[in-house]
Amino acid sequence: MKKDRNKPVAASHIGKRLRLLCVLPVVLLFFSLGYVLSMISNTSFSNFYFTFVPSLPSVEPSPPPPTPLSGAAMHNMTDEELFRWASTAPKLHGTPYYRVPKVAFLFLVRGDLPLRPLWEKFFEGHDGLYSIYVHANPSYTGSAPRDSVFYGRMIPSQRTTWGGVSLVEAERRLLANALLDLGNERFALLSESCIPLYNFSTVYATLTASRTSFVESLALPARYDPLFAARNNVTLAQWRKGSQWFEMDRALAAEVAADVAYFPTFRELCATQRFCVMDEHYVPTLASVRRWGGRNANRTLTFADWKPKRRTGSHPRTHGAEEVTEEFVRAVRAGAGTTNNCSDYDDGAAGVCFLFARKFGRDTLQPLLRLAPKVMGFG
């Protein structure tokens, strides 16, 4: 078969040469630019060429993964969804996310906060170092003023009754909400009758610097039920009792919020008893069976007067306005009513006996506001 002599061979060679001529100036331009830049680098304009260098990867810690709250307290999650999110949140200190450690103040209340103005003075000027969560009975429809740090800090709640499982459910609900803020590293449970005994800086420094949690966990056999041995192998020797009002670190808060082993047994037991006083046993016993040991100071930082002649039945004494004096506050801070020397504590609390105190009646607000600048250091 003969070759097709009409094929434009010469034209194809010419096209290749033209393309080469078009590329050559571009190549020469890059070589020239490199030479010029290398010469400039030795002059006073040595930083000129940095604009041509791609940005280096950032060495800043990566931002935290998103959570469903984004700083809000109110949401539409069910308890099941809430605890699922909380159980996946980082548990320990030193996560790779950039954040300022915060103290989460968890207010377990029935309705309004009669001592709210005192707490507002306490928090004033410390934005970014704390977060607030309020669990009130659903029947309460009031709200803090818009300019208050408590405004918009109420979480979805359920009705609570004294001594029952609902109180512990509320505690776990508060912890789960607070765990979703990855900046929260310490968690303090408080009531509407609690007051701070020091200014914010002292409370913050004491809690964030401590290497332990503060959960009172005493070996008392009262109210133990064999059901715990049958369900969870919790022995009488592991059974504990203690104050409901704790101050704990993130790791222990996460264990309480994520517990699906022991909490159902407590709930089952309380379903058959009118006053099981679960709030005095659940967290202390969990601390025992989980062997928190050296991570727990085995005491609370919240004072309450349980002297037999001063308390009211199963409740500690409620202090009135006439008791709010400088001497009283200083006595409580020094460990009044306790048998221990505060300076002997080796738990990271720097010799502090108590940071908070309860129970204070409504009529104590004005005396406390007058006393706070002189004694507590705020206001």
Short mmCIF file of C-alpha atoms in Angstrom, two decimals:
data_model
loop_
_atom_site.label_atom_id
_atom_site.label_comp_id
_atom_site.label_asym_id
_atom_site.label_seq_id
_atom_site.Cartn_x
_atom_site.Cartn_y
_atom_site.Cartn_z
CA MET A 1 0.00 0.00 0.00
CA LYS A 2 1.39 3.43 -0.98
CA LYS A 3 1.98 6.15 1.47
CA ASP A 4 -0.34 9.09 1.43
CA ARG A 5 1.87 11.79 0.03
CA ASN A 6 -0.76 14.42 0.76
CA LYS A 7 -0.20 14.15 4.60
CA PRO A 8 1.05 17.55 5.95
CA VAL A 9 4.35 16.27 7.42
CA ALA A 10 6.18 19.58 7.10
CA ALA A 11 3.33 21.45 8.71
CA SER A 12 3.46 19.21 11.81
CA HIS A 13 7.19 19.85 12.25
CA ILE A 14 6.61 23.58 11.92
CA GLY A 15 3.85 23.41 14.57
CA LYS A 16 6.18 21.69 17.04
CA ARG A 17 8.86 24.33 16.51
CA LEU A 18 6.34 27.11 17.04
CA ARG A 19 5.19 25.55 20.33
CA LEU A 20 8.78 25.22 21.47
CA LEU A 21 9.42 28.87 20.67
CA CYS A 22 6.36 29.82 22.72
CA VAL A 23 7.47 27.80 25.79
CA LEU A 24 11.12 28.86 25.69
CA PRO A 25 10.53 32.51 26.72
CA VAL A 26 8.50 31.35 29.72
CA VAL A 27 11.28 29.02 30.86
CA LEU A 28 13.87 31.75 30.43
CA LEU A 29 11.66 34.11 32.40
CA PHE A 30 11.53 31.73 35.38
CA PHE A 31 15.31 31.22 35.29
CA SER A 32 15.82 34.97 35.16
CA LEU A 33 13.38 35.54 38.01
CA GLY A 34 15.15 32.97 40.15
CA TYR A 35 18.51 34.66 39.49
CA VAL A 36 17.13 38.09 40.33
CA LEU A 37 15.50 36.85 43.52
CA SER A 38 18.70 35.15 44.62
CA MET A 39 20.54 38.44 44.15
CA ILE A 40 17.86 40.38 46.05
CA SER A 41 18.07 37.96 48.96
CA ASN A 42 21.54 39.33 49.76
CA THR A 43 20.35 42.94 49.87
CA SER A 44 18.35 44.97 52.33
CA PHE A 45 15.21 43.75 50.53
CA SER A 46 15.82 40.17 51.63
CA ASN A 47 12.20 39.67 52.74
CA PHE A 48 10.68 40.73 49.45
CA TYR A 49 10.39 37.24 48.02
CA PHE A 50 8.62 35.77 51.06
CA THR A 51 5.32 36.79 49.51
CA PHE A 52 5.86 34.11 46.91
CA VAL A 53 6.29 31.32 49.51
CA PRO A 54 3.17 29.31 50.40
CA SER A 55 1.92 29.64 53.99
CA LEU A 56 3.34 27.09 56.41
CA PRO A 57 0.97 24.81 58.35
CA SER A 58 -0.22 26.45 61.57
CA VAL A 59 1.41 25.21 64.75
CA GLU A 60 -1.51 26.43 66.84
CA PRO A 61 -3.57 23.69 68.52
CA SER A 62 -6.55 22.61 66.47
CA PRO A 63 -9.95 23.99 67.47
CA PRO A 64 -12.18 21.68 69.51
CA PRO A 65 -14.72 19.52 67.70
CA PRO A 66 -18.22 21.00 67.56
CA THR A 67 -20.77 20.18 70.24
CA PRO A 68 -24.54 20.58 69.98
CA LEU A 69 -24.64 23.41 72.52
CA SER A 70 -22.05 25.92 71.33
CA GLY A 71 -22.09 27.63 74.71
CA ALA A 72 -25.88 27.64 75.12
CA ALA A 73 -27.58 26.09 78.14
CA MET A 74 -31.03 25.42 76.70
CA HIS A 75 -31.43 22.77 74.02
CA ASN A 76 -33.90 20.21 72.66
CA MET A 77 -31.91 17.06 73.38
CA THR A 78 -33.38 14.22 75.40
CA ASP A 79 -31.47 13.01 78.44
CA GLU A 80 -30.35 9.98 76.43
CA GLU A 81 -28.90 12.20 73.69
CA LEU A 82 -27.35 14.55 76.23
CA PHE A 83 -25.53 11.78 78.09
CA ARG A 84 -24.39 10.23 74.83
CA TRP A 85 -22.73 13.50 73.81
CA ALA A 86 -21.26 13.98 77.28
CA SER A 87 -19.77 10.47 77.29
CA THR A 88 -17.85 11.23 74.07
CA ALA A 89 -16.42 14.55 75.29
CA PRO A 90 -12.72 14.56 76.30
CA LYS A 91 -12.34 13.50 79.93
CA LEU A 92 -8.84 14.54 80.92
CA HIS A 93 -6.74 17.65 81.32
CA GLY A 94 -4.32 18.49 78.54
CA THR A 95 -6.48 17.87 75.50
CA PRO A 96 -4.95 19.29 72.28
CA TYR A 97 -7.59 21.98 71.96
CA TYR A 98 -6.78 25.57 72.82
CA ARG A 99 -8.87 26.73 75.73
CA VAL A 100 -8.69 28.64 79.00
CA PRO A 101 -9.57 26.34 81.94
CA LYS A 102 -12.94 27.26 83.39
CA VAL A 103 -14.82 26.40 86.56
CA ALA A 104 -18.41 25.26 85.96
CA PHE A 105 -20.78 26.42 88.71
CA LEU A 106 -23.74 24.03 88.83
CA PHE A 107 -26.75 25.46 90.65
CA LEU A 108 -29.31 22.86 91.72
CA VAL A 109 -32.28 24.96 92.81
CA ARG A 110 -36.05 24.79 93.27
CA GLY A 111 -36.91 28.14 91.71
CA ASP A 112 -35.36 31.56 91.90
CA LEU A 113 -31.95 32.48 93.28
CA PRO A 114 -32.56 34.77 96.29
CA LEU A 115 -28.80 35.38 96.69
CA ARG A 116 -28.25 36.05 92.98
CA PRO A 117 -27.00 39.68 93.48
CA LEU A 118 -24.22 38.38 95.73
CA TRP A 119 -23.11 35.83 93.12
CA GLU A 120 -23.26 38.47 90.39
CA LYS A 121 -20.78 40.55 92.38
CA PHE A 122 -18.65 37.44 92.84
CA PHE A 123 -18.48 36.73 89.07
CA GLU A 124 -18.06 40.36 88.02
CA GLY A 125 -14.98 41.02 85.88
CA HIS A 126 -14.05 37.36 85.33
CA ASP A 127 -15.65 36.57 81.99
CA GLY A 128 -14.13 33.57 80.26
CA LEU A 129 -13.01 31.86 83.48
CA TYR A 130 -16.33 30.37 84.51
CA SER A 131 -19.58 28.97 83.20
CA ILE A 132 -22.96 28.74 84.91
CA TYR A 133 -25.68 26.09 84.67
CA VAL A 134 -28.97 26.22 86.58
CA HIS A 135 -31.33 23.28 87.11
CA ALA A 136 -34.70 24.42 88.48
CA ASN A 137 -38.04 22.66 88.73
CA PRO A 138 -39.90 22.93 85.39
CA SER A 139 -42.77 24.69 87.14
CA TYR A 140 -40.56 27.72 87.71
CA THR A 141 -41.16 30.26 84.96
CA GLY A 142 -39.09 33.16 86.23
CA SER A 143 -35.91 34.47 84.64
CA ALA A 144 -32.88 36.49 85.65
CA PRO A 145 -32.56 39.99 84.11
CA ARG A 146 -30.88 40.22 80.70
CA ASP A 147 -27.84 41.95 82.18
CA SER A 148 -27.30 39.14 84.70
CA VAL A 149 -24.68 36.40 84.31
CA PHE A 150 -27.50 33.97 85.15
CA TYR A 151 -29.62 35.05 82.19
CA GLY A 152 -30.18 32.17 79.77
CA ARG A 153 -28.25 29.68 81.92
CA MET A 154 -31.15 27.38 82.83
CA ILE A 155 -30.89 23.88 81.37
CA PRO A 156 -33.77 21.53 80.43
CA SER A 157 -34.80 20.06 83.78
CA GLN A 158 -37.10 17.64 85.53
CA ARG A 159 -38.96 17.83 88.83
CA THR A 160 -36.87 16.90 91.88
CA THR A 161 -37.87 15.64 95.31
CA TRP A 162 -35.79 15.60 98.46
CA GLY A 163 -33.88 12.39 99.13
CA GLY A 164 -34.89 10.68 95.88
CA VAL A 165 -33.25 9.54 92.69
CA SER A 166 -34.44 12.68 90.91
CA LEU A 167 -31.85 14.77 92.78
CA VAL A 168 -29.02 12.59 91.46
CA GLU A 169 -30.53 12.67 87.99
CA ALA A 170 -30.43 16.47 88.20
CA GLU A 171 -26.78 16.40 89.30
CA ARG A 172 -25.84 14.15 86.38
CA ARG A 173 -27.84 16.36 84.02
CA LEU A 174 -25.92 19.43 85.18
CA LEU A 175 -22.58 17.63 84.78
CA ALA A 176 -23.46 16.35 81.30
CA ASN A 177 -24.40 19.83 80.10
CA ALA A 178 -21.21 21.32 81.54
CA LEU A 179 -19.02 18.59 80.02
CA LEU A 180 -20.07 19.68 76.54
CA ASP A 181 -18.08 22.88 77.06
CA LEU A 182 -14.53 21.62 76.59
CA GLY A 183 -13.17 24.57 78.55
CA ASN A 184 -14.77 23.38 81.80
CA GLU A 185 -12.19 21.57 83.91
CA ARG A 186 -13.62 21.89 87.43
CA PHE A 187 -17.24 21.37 88.49
CA ALA A 188 -18.82 22.72 91.69
CA LEU A 189 -22.34 21.74 92.74
CA LEU A 190 -24.20 24.48 94.65
CA SER A 191 -27.70 25.28 95.87
CA GLU A 192 -29.71 28.50 96.00
CA SER A 193 -28.71 28.86 99.68
CA CYS A 194 -24.95 28.65 99.05
CA ILE A 195 -22.56 31.59 99.30
CA PRO A 196 -18.90 32.03 98.32
CA LEU A 197 -16.53 32.54 101.24
CA TYR A 198 -13.73 34.06 99.15
CA ASN A 199 -13.47 36.18 96.02
CA PHE A 200 -13.51 34.61 92.58
CA SER A 201 -9.73 34.70 92.09
CA THR A 202 -9.15 32.65 95.24
CA VAL A 203 -11.86 30.11 94.40
CA TYR A 204 -10.65 29.76 90.82
CA ALA A 205 -6.97 29.39 91.77
CA THR A 206 -7.74 26.85 94.49
CA LEU A 207 -9.86 24.62 92.28
CA THR A 208 -7.85 24.76 89.07
CA ALA A 209 -4.54 24.24 90.87
CA SER A 210 -5.73 21.27 92.92
CA ARG A 211 -4.64 17.79 91.86
CA THR A 212 -7.66 16.14 93.48
CA SER A 213 -11.44 16.22 93.49
CA PHE A 214 -13.42 17.00 96.63
CA VAL A 215 -16.07 14.34 97.22
CA GLU A 216 -16.82 13.37 100.79
CA SER A 217 -16.86 9.57 100.91
CA LEU A 218 -17.24 8.10 104.41
CA ALA A 219 -17.47 4.39 105.30
CA LEU A 220 -20.88 4.24 107.00
CA PRO A 221 -23.02 1.08 106.75
CA ALA A 222 -26.41 2.80 107.11
CA ARG A 223 -28.87 2.28 104.23
CA TYR A 224 -26.81 -0.42 102.51
CA ASP A 225 -28.95 -2.92 100.64
CA PRO A 226 -27.90 -6.42 99.45
CA LEU A 227 -29.34 -5.48 96.05
CA PHE A 228 -26.04 -3.70 95.32
CA ALA A 229 -24.10 -6.90 95.91
CA ALA A 230 -26.44 -8.86 93.65
CA ARG A 231 -26.42 -6.32 90.81
CA ASN A 232 -22.94 -4.77 90.92
CA ASN A 233 -20.85 -6.70 93.47
CA VAL A 234 -20.80 -3.60 95.68
CA THR A 235 -19.97 -4.88 99.16
CA LEU A 236 -20.81 -3.33 102.50
CA ALA A 237 -17.13 -2.41 102.83
CA GLN A 238 -17.39 -0.36 99.61
CA TRP A 239 -20.61 1.43 100.60
CA ARG A 240 -20.12 5.14 101.30
CA LYS A 241 -21.99 8.20 102.52
CA GLY A 242 -21.11 11.86 102.15
CA SER A 243 -22.14 15.41 101.40
CA GLN A 244 -24.09 15.93 98.19
CA TRP A 245 -22.16 19.13 97.46
CA PHE A 246 -19.02 18.20 95.55
CA GLU A 247 -16.20 19.95 93.67
CA MET A 248 -14.61 17.61 91.10
CA ASP A 249 -12.28 17.57 88.12
CA ARG A 250 -13.23 16.76 84.54
CA ALA A 251 -12.21 13.10 84.65
CA LEU A 252 -14.43 12.30 87.61
CA ALA A 253 -17.30 14.42 86.30
CA ALA A 254 -17.20 12.40 83.08
CA GLU A 255 -17.34 9.12 85.02
CA VAL A 256 -20.43 10.25 86.91
CA ALA A 257 -22.21 11.47 83.78
CA ALA A 258 -21.34 8.37 81.76
CA ASP A 259 -22.05 5.76 84.45
CA VAL A 260 -24.41 3.06 83.19
CA ALA A 261 -23.29 0.33 85.60
CA TYR A 262 -24.16 1.57 89.09
CA PHE A 263 -26.72 4.31 88.54
CA PRO A 264 -29.47 1.91 87.32
CA THR A 265 -29.15 -0.09 90.56
CA PHE A 266 -29.54 3.04 92.67
CA ARG A 267 -32.55 4.02 90.61
CA GLU A 268 -34.11 0.57 91.04
CA LEU A 269 -33.59 0.70 94.80
CA CYS A 270 -35.01 4.20 95.14
CA ALA A 271 -38.13 3.15 93.24
CA THR A 272 -39.09 0.97 96.21
CA GLN A 273 -38.15 3.40 98.99
CA ARG A 274 -39.77 6.76 99.70
CA PHE A 275 -36.62 8.34 101.11
CA CYS A 276 -33.58 6.45 99.88
CA VAL A 277 -31.40 9.57 100.29
CA MET A 278 -29.54 8.58 97.15
CA ASP A 279 -27.89 11.99 96.84
CA GLU A 280 -25.80 11.20 99.94
CA HIS A 281 -24.68 7.79 98.69
CA TYR A 282 -24.44 7.58 94.91
CA VAL A 283 -21.39 9.75 94.14
CA PRO A 284 -19.54 8.79 97.36
CA THR A 285 -20.07 5.07 96.65
CA LEU A 286 -19.11 5.49 93.00
CA ALA A 287 -15.89 7.10 94.20
CA SER A 288 -15.25 4.02 96.31
CA VAL A 289 -15.97 1.29 93.75
CA ARG A 290 -14.17 3.16 90.98
CA ARG A 291 -11.14 3.43 93.26
CA TRP A 292 -10.63 7.14 92.82
CA GLY A 293 -8.33 6.90 95.83
CA GLY A 294 -5.55 9.48 95.57
CA ARG A 295 -7.56 11.50 93.05
CA ASN A 296 -10.14 12.33 95.73
CA ALA A 297 -9.55 14.45 98.85
CA ASN A 298 -12.44 12.66 100.59
CA ARG A 299 -13.95 15.90 101.85
CA THR A 300 -16.22 18.68 100.62
CA LEU A 301 -15.31 22.34 100.24
CA THR A 302 -18.86 23.41 101.10
CA PHE A 303 -19.55 24.13 104.79
CA ALA A 304 -22.81 23.22 106.51
CA ASP A 305 -23.64 23.37 110.21
CA TRP A 306 -24.75 19.88 111.26
CA LYS A 307 -24.41 20.36 115.00
CA PRO A 308 -27.26 18.40 116.63
CA LYS A 309 -28.59 21.35 118.62
CA ARG A 310 -28.55 23.71 115.65
CA ARG A 311 -29.80 21.68 112.70
CA THR A 312 -33.44 21.17 111.74
CA GLY A 313 -34.28 17.47 111.49
CA SER A 314 -32.49 16.00 108.47
CA HIS A 315 -31.28 19.40 107.29
CA PRO A 316 -28.35 21.56 108.40
CA ARG A 317 -28.94 24.86 110.13
CA THR A 318 -30.32 27.74 108.06
CA HIS A 319 -28.41 30.89 108.94
CA GLY A 320 -30.31 34.15 109.36
CA ALA A 321 -29.33 37.78 108.91
CA GLU A 322 -28.33 38.18 112.55
CA GLU A 323 -25.56 35.57 112.10
CA VAL A 324 -23.88 37.22 109.12
CA THR A 325 -20.90 38.86 110.78
CA GLU A 326 -17.22 39.17 109.97
CA GLU A 327 -16.38 36.84 112.85
CA PHE A 328 -18.79 34.20 111.59
CA VAL A 329 -17.39 34.16 108.05
CA ARG A 330 -13.81 34.01 109.28
CA ALA A 331 -14.69 31.20 111.70
CA VAL A 332 -16.26 29.14 108.90
CA ARG A 333 -13.26 29.68 106.66
CA ALA A 334 -11.01 28.53 109.51
CA GLY A 335 -12.92 25.25 109.77
CA ALA A 336 -15.41 25.98 112.52
CA GLY A 337 -17.20 22.84 113.59
CA THR A 338 -14.57 20.50 112.12
CA THR A 339 -11.98 18.45 113.98
CA ASN A 340 -9.25 18.91 111.38
CA ASN A 341 -6.59 21.58 111.09
CA CYS A 342 -7.03 23.08 107.63
CA SER A 343 -3.29 23.62 107.23
CA ASP A 344 -2.76 19.86 107.57
CA TYR A 345 -4.67 19.06 104.38
CA ASP A 346 -2.39 17.77 101.62
CA ASP A 347 -4.85 17.79 98.74
CA GLY A 348 -3.86 20.81 96.69
CA ALA A 349 -6.35 23.18 98.33
CA ALA A 350 -3.52 25.27 99.84
CA GLY A 351 -4.77 24.89 103.40
CA VAL A 352 -8.31 26.03 102.58
CA CYS A 353 -11.03 24.37 104.63
CA PHE A 354 -14.07 25.65 102.76
CA LEU A 355 -14.69 27.75 99.65
CA PHE A 356 -18.50 27.83 99.96
CA ALA A 357 -21.06 27.65 102.75
CA ARG A 358 -24.76 26.88 103.19
CA LYS A 359 -27.62 27.29 104.17
CA PHE A 360 -28.30 31.03 104.09
CA GLY A 361 -31.82 32.44 104.17
CA ARG A 362 -33.25 35.17 101.97
CA ASP A 363 -32.83 37.77 104.69
CA THR A 364 -29.03 37.38 104.61
CA LEU A 365 -28.62 39.03 101.19
CA GLN A 366 -28.19 42.63 102.31
CA PRO A 367 -25.87 41.81 105.24
CA LEU A 368 -23.77 39.65 102.90
CA LEU A 369 -23.56 42.40 100.27
CA ARG A 370 -22.33 44.82 102.94
CA LEU A 371 -19.83 42.31 104.31
CA ALA A 372 -18.45 40.97 101.00
CA PRO A 373 -16.04 43.86 100.15
CA LYS A 374 -14.45 43.79 103.60
CA VAL A 375 -14.27 40.07 104.30
CA MET A 376 -14.68 38.10 101.06
CA GLY A 377 -12.83 40.57 98.84
CA PHE A 378 -15.43 41.34 96.19
CA GLY A 379 -18.36 43.66 95.59
#
